[in-house]
Every structure is written in structure tokens, then in C-alpha cells.
Amino acid sequence: MAVQPQDAIKPLTVLELNTRIHDLLAARFQSVVVKGEVSGMTLRGGHVWFTLKDAAAAVGAVIFSSTARRLPFLPENGQELLVTCQVDYHAQYGRVNLVVSRLDYDGAGKLRAAIEQLKRRLEAEGAFKPERKRALPFLPRCIALITSPSGAVIHDLQQTIWERFPNTRLALYPARVQGMASQRSLVAALRQCDEDQLADVAIVARGGGSFEELMAFNQEAVVRAIQAMRIPVVTALGHTSDRTHGRRRNRGAQQAGLAPAAGRARPAAAAGRAHRPDRPLAPASAAPAVTRAPDRRSHHAAA
């Protein structure tokens, strides 16, 4: 008796196989927390791409721009992070990616240790020496405000300055003060302010926030940008208990009475001397007016 061959098994196409893998992973790993070190971080089209790795393996990860805008900080190479994500399998290319929805530091202790290390290095360079502080002008004709153009901070600062010195001109340099773009935005605003030379003194301000939300002001690039300014820079960051490297760079000014009060980061007794407010711009024709500084940084126009 002749042996009949078994019915041939219908083969899957590569796309069909990959689609099944995608569906299985999507159902099984809708939300997972992965611990690893960030490497190869790049920005493309507003999205953040990086590799999450440990000693034995690595996997690609992406933070889409809509998510990145609401995250309190941007991942940096070498950071140890806890990543909350969904496992996505790209059916067309057969590639696994982690689609990130949340980032957390792997223990605040490690992050604080890194910040403390940066602080010691800057102190060794003399970055925080009192003699490096520039004297504040007695009556500044123009104060540059580097902050978000919306929110309570600019309103409080503007009101306090104009209550005491109604003829003082305010030049606003809009900057993001939270989220993934805040470090680059602050640096660009400081550099433009220094280049324009419109103001006699500059104020960098934002209200209180969590340790992570204030991280932009602990970044070396922001400290270096403040150091490079040719005019005095006063910081009004967070509450009285908050300490950042940006504030340490201006501790001399704060000791002169410019540290923000507790609560809503309103300027203390000497706010009229040099503090930057943050609020929607008044018309240029108003007197005195908050003048939007020449905007060559279109991506900083929104807070």
C-alpha cells in the first residue's frame, strides 16, 4: 500500500509570523518596569531614542514626543533608570522596542551622589566663590526675565517689581523650566540674553517642584551658561528649602536678600532690585511694558 504524504503545512509569510509575535507581546507586556543603563541617546523628530542595557543584554527604547513633553527629565547616557513601558514588536522589521511612558531614577541616592560629584568639581574650579559674583545695579533700567511666560511665578515677580519700581523695563526671554527640553531652552535663553545686552541684570525663575522637576537647574550646561553671562544673574528657583547648582552659582546674590520666599517662590525683600517675573506678555505699547526679547529661538516660544 502506498504511503500518502501528509498534507503540506501552509507556511506563514514573514509578516504573518511577525504580526503574531507582535500580538502576543502586546497582550503579555502591556505595562512592565525595566531597570537598566541608558546609552546611545539621540533626539530625532522630537522623539527620544536610546538603548537600555545591563551587563548581559540590551534592548531599544523610545519616548515619543507626546510623552516626552510631559516627562520631568530627559534620559542621559550613563543614567541608571527604571523605565515603565510597553513592549512593542515592529512587525515589518522584526525589532523589539520599549515604548516608554514613565521614567524614574534607580534610587535617588545615586542621582544625588552624581549631583554632589558635579558640585565638588565645580567648587574645585571656584565656580561658587563669592568674589566671582557681579555687583547688582542699584537701580536697573531693564531686567531680563528668563522663565516660562505663563504661571504664577512671572505674575508675582512682575507685580512685586512694578509695585516698587514702576518705570523698570522688563525683557522676557521665554524658556521651558520643566521637561525634556528645559535644559537646552534655558541655555539658549541665557545665551541670547547675553548676546542682546538689553538688560542690566537677569533673573532666572521657576516655582517649587519635585527633585526631578528641578533637575534642569542641576545640569552643568546651565551652570556654565550662567557663568558666561556678562551681567549679574539672580536665581529664584523653587522654595527656600530647594537647592540647585544654578542657585549655588548665584548664592552671593541670594545672600544680598534675593532668595525666593517659601510658598510660591515670590521674591523676598529685595525683589525690586533684580528678580524676573513670569507671566503672559503685556502689549509692547503698555507703559511700563514687558518686552519680549528678539526671538531667534522659535522652539522656546511655548512654555
Tab-separated table of C-alpha atoms in Angstrom, residues 36-179:
chain	number	residue	atom	x	y	z
A	36	GLY	CA	18.878	49.396	33.039
A	37	GLU	CA	21.522	51.890	31.975
A	38	VAL	CA	20.873	54.438	29.238
A	39	SER	CA	23.225	54.536	26.260
A	40	GLY	CA	23.165	55.854	22.705
A	41	MET	CA	20.545	58.507	23.450
A	42	THR	CA	19.522	60.575	20.426
A	43	LEU	CA	16.736	63.019	19.539
A	44	ARG	CA	15.011	62.592	16.198
A	45	GLY	CA	11.869	64.425	15.180
A	46	GLY	CA	11.021	65.229	18.779
A	47	HIS	CA	11.242	61.555	19.782
A	48	VAL	CA	13.897	60.246	22.185
A	49	TRP	CA	15.635	57.034	21.136
A	50	PHE	CA	18.057	55.143	23.346
A	51	THR	CA	19.304	51.710	24.354
A	52	LEU	CA	18.569	50.264	27.774
A	53	LYS	CA	21.241	47.787	28.810
A	54	ASP	CA	22.746	45.798	31.644
A	55	ALA	CA	25.827	43.603	31.844
A	56	ALA	CA	24.244	40.788	29.821
A	57	ALA	CA	21.772	42.258	27.327
A	58	ALA	CA	20.395	45.362	25.638
A	59	VAL	CA	17.075	46.473	24.157
A	60	GLY	CA	15.993	49.525	22.190
A	61	ALA	CA	13.636	52.085	23.698
A	62	VAL	CA	11.738	55.130	22.500
A	63	ILE	CA	9.929	58.012	24.149
A	64	PHE	CA	7.517	59.534	21.675
A	65	SER	CA	7.333	63.323	21.604
A	66	SER	CA	3.814	63.483	23.055
A	67	THR	CA	5.047	61.570	26.107
A	68	ALA	CA	8.427	63.305	26.292
A	69	ARG	CA	6.791	66.718	26.656
A	70	ARG	CA	5.226	65.753	29.972
A	71	LEU	CA	8.174	63.871	31.480
A	72	PRO	CA	10.076	65.759	34.198
A	73	PHE	CA	13.516	64.942	32.785
A	74	LEU	CA	15.298	63.654	29.719
A	75	PRO	CA	17.307	60.422	29.931
A	76	GLU	CA	21.048	60.847	29.624
A	77	ASN	CA	23.766	58.372	28.751
A	78	GLY	CA	25.060	56.527	31.784
A	79	GLN	CA	21.965	57.027	33.931
A	80	GLU	CA	20.503	54.047	35.761
A	81	LEU	CA	16.747	54.288	35.280
A	82	LEU	CA	13.542	52.425	35.992
A	83	VAL	CA	11.572	52.519	32.762
A	84	THR	CA	7.819	51.923	32.707
A	85	CYS	CA	6.924	50.821	29.205
A	86	GLN	CA	5.009	48.635	26.813
A	87	VAL	CA	6.892	46.034	24.810
A	88	ASP	CA	6.374	46.686	21.118
A	89	TYR	CA	7.450	44.395	18.281
A	90	HIS	CA	7.796	46.101	14.922
A	91	ALA	CA	6.305	43.563	12.547
A	92	GLN	CA	7.877	44.993	9.410
A	93	TYR	CA	11.457	44.857	10.655
A	94	GLY	CA	11.243	42.183	13.354
A	95	ARG	CA	12.531	44.505	16.039
A	96	VAL	CA	11.640	44.849	19.719
A	97	ASN	CA	11.345	48.304	21.254
A	98	LEU	CA	10.244	49.521	24.650
A	99	VAL	CA	7.657	52.294	24.280
A	100	VAL	CA	8.306	54.362	27.388
A	101	SER	CA	5.535	56.042	29.376
A	102	ARG	CA	7.431	56.917	32.562
A	103	LEU	CA	10.989	57.363	33.816
A	104	ASP	CA	12.220	57.090	37.397
A	105	TYR	CA	15.698	57.266	38.799
A	106	ASP	CA	17.037	53.990	40.153
A	107	GLY	CA	17.278	55.287	43.664
A	108	ALA	CA	17.553	58.966	44.433
A	109	GLY	CA	20.788	58.207	46.268
A	110	LYS	CA	22.697	57.527	43.045
A	111	LEU	CA	21.369	60.673	41.424
A	112	ARG	CA	22.159	62.814	44.435
A	113	ALA	CA	25.648	61.325	44.519
A	114	ALA	CA	26.160	62.329	40.880
A	115	ILE	CA	24.926	65.846	41.618
A	116	GLU	CA	27.213	66.068	44.620
A	117	GLN	CA	30.152	64.948	42.479
A	118	LEU	CA	29.387	67.706	39.964
A	119	LYS	CA	29.112	70.203	42.807
A	120	ARG	CA	32.552	69.230	44.149
A	121	ARG	CA	34.085	69.549	40.690
A	122	LEU	CA	32.572	72.997	40.171
A	123	GLU	CA	33.654	74.090	43.634
A	124	ALA	CA	37.199	72.942	42.883
A	125	GLU	CA	37.134	75.231	39.839
A	126	GLY	CA	35.995	78.122	42.026
A	127	ALA	CA	32.598	78.384	40.337
A	128	PHE	CA	30.801	79.259	43.567
A	129	LYS	CA	33.355	81.642	45.076
A	130	PRO	CA	31.741	84.851	46.395
A	131	GLU	CA	34.314	87.016	44.624
A	132	ARG	CA	33.012	85.782	41.282
A	133	LYS	CA	29.613	87.327	41.944
A	134	ARG	CA	28.961	90.503	39.991
A	135	ALA	CA	27.624	93.506	41.878
A	136	LEU	CA	23.930	94.182	41.381
A	137	PRO	CA	22.988	97.555	39.863
A	138	PHE	CA	21.328	99.889	42.366
A	139	LEU	CA	18.502	100.843	40.016
A	140	PRO	CA	18.448	98.647	36.915
A	141	ARG	CA	16.867	100.284	33.906
A	142	CYS	CA	15.997	96.934	32.369
A	143	ILE	CA	15.655	93.490	33.928
A	144	ALA	CA	15.780	90.372	31.770
A	145	LEU	CA	13.395	87.611	32.829
A	146	ILE	CA	14.353	84.065	31.854
A	147	THR	CA	11.407	81.875	32.720
A	148	SER	CA	8.154	80.451	31.449
A	149	PRO	CA	5.846	83.135	30.023
A	150	SER	CA	2.878	81.699	31.921
A	151	GLY	CA	2.153	80.778	35.500
A	152	ALA	CA	2.191	82.299	38.966
A	153	VAL	CA	5.933	82.966	39.128
A	154	ILE	CA	6.096	85.660	36.470
A	155	HIS	CA	2.935	87.269	37.783
A	156	ASP	CA	4.298	87.517	41.320
A	157	LEU	CA	7.693	88.806	40.229
A	158	GLN	CA	6.281	91.344	37.795
A	159	GLN	CA	3.823	92.658	40.363
A	160	THR	CA	6.492	92.994	43.045
A	161	ILE	CA	8.975	94.763	40.755
A	162	TRP	CA	6.451	97.243	39.407
A	163	GLU	CA	4.996	97.981	42.845
A	164	ARG	CA	8.413	99.289	43.846
A	165	PHE	CA	9.901	100.467	40.559
A	166	PRO	CA	7.048	101.158	38.125
A	167	ASN	CA	9.375	102.553	35.436
A	168	THR	CA	11.604	99.492	35.232
A	169	ARG	CA	11.572	97.841	31.830
A	170	LEU	CA	11.255	94.053	31.743
A	171	ALA	CA	12.563	91.975	28.832
A	172	LEU	CA	11.206	88.450	28.728
A	173	TYR	CA	13.270	85.592	27.326
A	174	PRO	CA	10.800	82.667	27.263
A	175	ALA	CA	12.250	79.358	28.386
A	176	ARG	CA	10.963	75.983	29.367
A	177	VAL	CA	11.538	75.355	33.060
A	178	GLN	CA	10.419	71.732	33.212
A	179	GLY	CA	10.519	68.697	30.982
